[in-house]
Amino acid sequence: MIRRPRRNRKSDSIRDAISETKIHIEELIHPIFLTDGKNIKSEIKSMPDYFRLSLDFVLKEIEECLKLGLTHFILFPEIEESKKDILASYSYNQNNFYLKAIKDIKTKFPETVLITDVAMDPYSSDGHDGIYENGKILNDETLGILGKMSLAQAEAGADILGPSDMMDGRVLYLREILDKNNFKDTSIMSYSVKYASSFYGPFRDALNSAPKFGNKKTYQMNPGNSKEAILEAKIDFDEGADYLMVKPALHYLDIIYQLKNNFQIPIVCYHVSGEYAMLKFAIKNNAIDEKKAVEETLVCMKRAGADLIISYYSKFYAENFIK
Ligand code: PBG
């Protein structure tokens, strides 16, 4: 035999030296669930070992992460039911604790890269990402709200805005509003290819943000479609997005791969709450080994083409695998 591929696998050092895919800590993004108040750390039932935190705990968490080398954070708010309305107006209210938290985090830790969520659902009494009227989502009317929300977040000091709503035309709409208001350096990480996935369930538990009627299939994508993924990504690229995201990650590695090969800007994948829960519950039941499973999972996302990975396992990965 002339070709013996096993020769290149014969020791740890050889395997390490020729391994094609390595994750660098800078490529990991750590999600944080922020809740109003003080001294609150409440575990999310469907996401064991993951918590909603009040700002005091968030600041401690960020300090710990920075020590590990994690610099990128994506922040999501849990909003009290009494503050929700059909137009998500609390999202740009000047007293909004989420906006204040952005300011506090950026003041205390200017070196962080803070990514926000732009969508109506956590603030909407209907739980939808757009204005919901007579069973329909009003796309163009929603843009105005996303614009106000984005400006408020940019003013608070967010580095990168993450529109996760899947309305048509929102990247250009937000880019123009940001530019007009002198936020030319505020970036847009677009949730370009976001599927209508069952794997967002635990996230909706965490924020109590599930849609009260219907589902999100008129704006989020059909899991069986991939041509549409390229179309969505192309539109967002042309509208000025700085990053393109694929979400969820694991069942959509082919989509990550296609975007990586078609677009010359960073591709982000979101390893979502249900994907975390799947691993965590299997681990809690001793079906799989946590360290091995997490390492394999994240490395495969990078191999598929993700430049950046948002994962509830980012901190665990940093603690266990970054030398
Ligand atoms: C809000 C939003 C969702 C997620 C991120 N931003 C939920 C949804 O679209 O219903 C899901 C993330 C996760 O499951 O970890 N639009």
XYZ file of C-alpha atoms and ligand atoms in Angstrom:
339
model
C 0.000 0.000 0.000
C 1.457 3.349 -1.032
C -1.319 5.430 0.504
C -1.770 4.738 4.221
C -3.776 7.667 5.649
C -3.420 6.178 9.118
C 0.295 7.144 9.192
C -0.867 10.757 9.620
C -2.938 9.773 12.637
C -0.328 7.811 14.535
C 0.247 10.167 17.509
C -1.360 13.052 19.336
C 1.360 15.421 18.185
C 1.046 14.470 14.542
C -2.735 14.665 14.686
C -2.522 18.092 16.332
C 0.020 19.383 13.839
C -2.080 18.525 10.810
C -5.491 19.282 12.229
C -7.217 21.612 9.778
C -9.674 23.244 12.124
C -8.844 25.058 15.334
C -11.122 27.407 17.178
C -9.606 30.609 18.490
C -11.162 32.207 21.491
C -11.787 35.442 19.572
C -14.229 33.534 17.372
C -16.616 32.622 20.170
C -19.571 34.766 21.196
C -21.112 34.368 24.643
C -24.909 34.890 24.982
C -26.290 36.570 28.085
C -29.919 36.704 29.259
C -30.483 39.941 31.152
C -33.332 40.386 33.591
C -34.390 43.551 35.428
C -33.570 43.994 39.109
C -30.682 43.120 41.392
C -29.105 39.989 42.756
C -31.040 37.704 40.409
C -29.598 34.508 39.021
C -32.403 32.203 37.948
C -31.809 28.959 36.136
C -33.674 28.377 32.881
C -35.498 25.052 33.272
C -35.126 23.972 29.672
C -31.455 25.071 29.642
C -29.824 23.440 32.683
C -26.753 25.320 34.001
C -27.768 28.484 32.096
C -29.179 31.515 33.889
C -31.064 34.761 33.548
C -28.924 37.366 35.266
C -29.512 40.828 36.657
C -26.971 43.481 35.670
C -24.794 43.056 38.800
C -24.304 39.376 37.916
C -23.849 40.184 34.234
C -20.944 42.491 35.054
C -19.301 39.717 37.095
C -19.909 37.240 34.301
C -18.334 39.541 31.729
C -15.318 40.105 33.967
C -14.815 36.333 34.234
C -15.217 35.866 30.495
C -12.735 38.624 29.691
C -10.174 36.862 31.885
C -10.692 33.755 29.775
C -10.187 35.800 26.617
C -13.819 36.007 25.508
C -14.523 39.504 24.215
C -17.813 39.164 22.295
C -21.168 39.121 24.077
C -24.704 38.990 22.722
C -27.313 40.338 25.086
C -31.018 39.450 25.289
C -33.594 41.023 27.639
C -36.341 39.332 29.615
C -39.181 41.843 29.731
C -41.977 41.882 32.317
C -45.387 41.157 30.834
C -46.717 44.542 32.057
C -44.153 46.389 29.898
C -45.172 44.629 26.685
C -47.551 46.093 24.101
C -48.520 45.460 20.476
C -45.937 47.949 19.186
C -43.043 46.879 21.433
C -42.671 50.489 22.536
C -40.622 49.621 25.626
C -37.812 48.577 23.264
C -36.859 52.215 22.728
C -38.132 53.709 26.000
C -35.372 55.825 27.522
C -35.831 54.087 30.899
C -35.406 50.628 29.395
C -33.114 48.589 31.682
C -31.612 46.789 28.664
C -30.417 50.083 27.163
C -29.041 51.172 30.537
C -27.229 47.862 30.870
C -25.579 48.328 27.468
C -24.315 51.718 28.627
C -23.057 50.341 31.945
C -21.313 47.372 30.352
C -19.582 49.534 27.753
C -18.542 52.083 30.385
C -17.122 49.466 32.725
C -15.624 47.233 30.013
C -14.949 49.331 26.901
C -12.912 46.467 25.455
C -16.004 44.262 25.076
C -17.750 43.857 21.757
C -21.435 44.080 22.578
C -24.037 42.687 20.205
C -27.710 43.500 20.704
C -30.915 41.876 19.493
C -33.158 43.869 17.188
C -36.625 42.313 17.047
C -39.990 43.029 18.596
C -40.683 39.641 20.170
C -39.343 40.093 23.734
C -41.286 43.386 23.995
C -44.400 42.436 22.033
C -47.625 41.429 23.766
C -48.208 39.105 20.781
C -44.762 37.544 20.967
C -44.137 38.140 17.275
C -41.134 39.778 15.632
C -43.314 42.129 13.628
C -46.546 44.068 14.140
C -49.323 41.477 14.221
C -52.714 42.487 12.863
C -55.631 40.218 11.976
C -53.406 37.201 11.669
C -50.839 39.007 9.508
C -47.395 40.464 10.109
C -47.080 43.990 8.763
C -43.580 44.035 7.285
C -43.095 47.669 6.283
C -44.823 49.103 9.345
C -42.500 47.010 11.522
C -39.392 48.633 10.020
C -40.103 51.921 11.785
C -40.087 50.201 15.169
C -36.898 48.310 14.378
C -35.369 51.640 13.366
C -36.234 53.287 16.684
C -35.008 50.253 18.618
C -31.737 50.225 16.677
C -31.080 53.905 17.195
C -31.706 53.534 20.929
C -29.275 50.613 21.095
C -26.639 52.438 19.046
C -26.996 55.499 21.288
C -26.551 53.272 24.337
C -23.227 52.162 22.892
C -23.848 48.792 21.211
C -20.992 47.856 18.881
C -22.999 45.539 16.635
C -26.757 45.374 16.092
C -28.291 41.966 15.441
C -31.596 42.192 13.564
C -33.183 38.790 14.230
C -36.682 39.639 13.007
C -36.529 38.421 9.356
C -38.574 41.330 7.974
C -37.759 42.146 4.344
C -35.670 45.249 3.721
C -34.631 45.849 7.289
C -30.856 45.846 6.838
C -30.917 48.744 4.372
C -33.551 50.536 6.438
C -31.401 50.273 9.575
C -28.176 51.142 7.739
C -29.719 54.358 6.426
C -31.109 55.392 9.807
C -27.799 54.667 11.509
C -25.817 56.599 8.901
C -28.180 59.583 9.009
C -27.757 59.769 12.763
C -23.997 59.551 12.632
C -23.683 55.948 13.726
C -21.648 55.073 10.658
C -19.409 52.784 12.714
C -22.196 50.764 14.290
C -22.115 47.360 12.608
C -24.977 45.115 11.512
C -24.813 41.373 12.112
C -27.824 40.212 10.205
C -29.704 37.062 11.098
C -29.915 36.568 7.352
C -30.765 32.909 7.165
C -33.006 32.176 10.092
C -35.141 29.084 9.901
C -38.535 28.580 11.559
C -37.019 26.103 13.988
C -38.297 24.053 16.894
C -34.893 24.573 18.479
C -35.713 28.087 19.735
C -38.073 26.710 22.391
C -35.763 27.049 25.407
C -34.821 30.625 24.395
C -38.502 31.540 24.376
C -38.798 29.978 27.844
C -35.843 32.021 29.023
C -37.405 35.283 27.862
C -41.042 34.274 28.078
C -41.324 35.428 24.472
C -43.164 32.647 22.632
C -45.755 33.833 20.085
C -49.208 33.916 21.665
C -50.921 33.063 18.358
C -49.825 31.317 15.232
C -46.197 30.668 14.397
C -43.290 32.459 12.748
C -43.399 30.655 9.409
C -44.404 33.685 7.335
C -41.114 35.364 8.163
C -38.674 32.653 9.293
C -37.581 30.159 6.642
C -38.686 26.644 5.763
C -36.016 24.187 7.020
C -36.101 22.308 3.716
C -35.010 25.293 1.608
C -31.481 26.219 0.626
C -31.816 28.357 -2.550
C -33.765 30.805 -0.432
C -30.829 30.927 1.989
C -28.570 32.279 -0.738
C -31.231 34.777 -1.748
C -31.678 36.031 1.832
C -27.913 36.299 2.294
C -27.465 38.115 -1.022
C -30.135 40.655 -0.174
C -28.575 41.372 3.213
C -25.106 41.560 1.707
C -26.346 44.046 -0.905
C -28.135 46.032 1.801
C -24.874 46.508 3.682
C -24.784 43.822 6.380
C -21.325 43.449 7.920
C -21.874 39.828 8.989
C -24.252 37.143 7.740
C -25.691 34.669 10.198
C -27.084 31.177 9.810
C -29.392 29.952 12.547
C -29.687 27.283 13.934
C -26.270 25.763 13.284
C -26.013 22.000 13.557
C -28.819 20.969 11.225
C -27.779 23.674 8.775
C -24.069 23.029 8.243
C -24.634 22.792 4.478
C -26.059 26.308 4.540
C -23.071 27.633 6.496
C -20.808 26.019 3.903
C -22.658 27.598 0.996
C -22.614 31.056 2.524
C -18.914 30.771 3.286
C -18.246 30.001 -0.379
C -20.497 32.713 -1.772
C -19.861 35.790 0.347
C -16.711 37.672 1.255
C -17.800 38.855 4.682
C -17.713 36.968 7.998
C -20.213 34.147 8.398
C -21.639 33.626 11.855
C -23.563 30.613 13.054
C -25.878 30.516 16.044
C -25.741 27.279 18.012
C -29.183 27.869 19.495
C -30.882 27.139 22.787
C -32.517 23.858 21.713
C -29.190 22.597 20.407
C -27.645 23.416 23.788
C -30.543 21.697 25.562
C -30.178 18.584 23.417
C -26.549 18.239 24.439
C -27.120 19.186 28.055
C -29.960 16.749 28.699
C -28.050 13.912 27.059
C -25.020 14.800 29.183
C -27.064 15.006 32.391
C -28.283 11.495 31.627
C -24.753 10.234 31.009
C -25.510 9.384 27.412
C -22.562 11.384 26.074
C -19.422 12.999 27.466
C -19.704 16.777 27.792
C -16.129 17.780 26.948
C -15.852 15.531 23.924
C -19.311 16.368 22.601
C -18.890 20.118 22.964
C -15.469 20.159 21.345
C -16.695 18.109 18.397
C -19.845 20.171 17.979
C -18.119 23.543 17.819
C -15.210 22.358 15.700
C -17.635 20.960 13.114
C -19.385 24.322 12.834
C -16.067 25.992 12.166
C -15.102 23.283 9.650
C -18.362 23.910 7.795
C -17.337 27.550 7.372
C -18.399 29.567 10.399
C -15.983 32.414 11.116
C -17.752 33.201 14.373
C -19.851 30.966 16.605
C -22.527 32.070 19.038
C -22.940 29.271 21.574
C -24.217 28.772 25.103
C -21.129 26.590 25.372
C -18.645 29.409 24.543
C -17.556 29.858 28.147
C -17.271 26.122 28.741
C -15.203 25.833 25.571
C -12.929 28.661 26.686
C -12.481 27.076 30.111
C -11.725 23.630 28.760
C -10.043 23.930 25.410
C -8.274 27.228 25.001
C -4.608 26.864 25.857
C -35.616 36.833 18.707
C -34.635 35.728 18.773
C -34.864 34.347 18.920
C -33.619 33.751 19.070
C -32.665 34.768 18.964
N -33.310 35.983 18.761
C -36.136 33.587 19.059
C -37.082 33.523 17.952
O -36.849 33.972 16.835
O -38.173 33.005 18.211
C -33.375 32.298 19.326
C -32.045 31.937 19.925
C -31.965 30.613 20.580
O -32.864 29.765 20.472
O -30.943 30.390 21.243
N -36.149 37.152 17.480
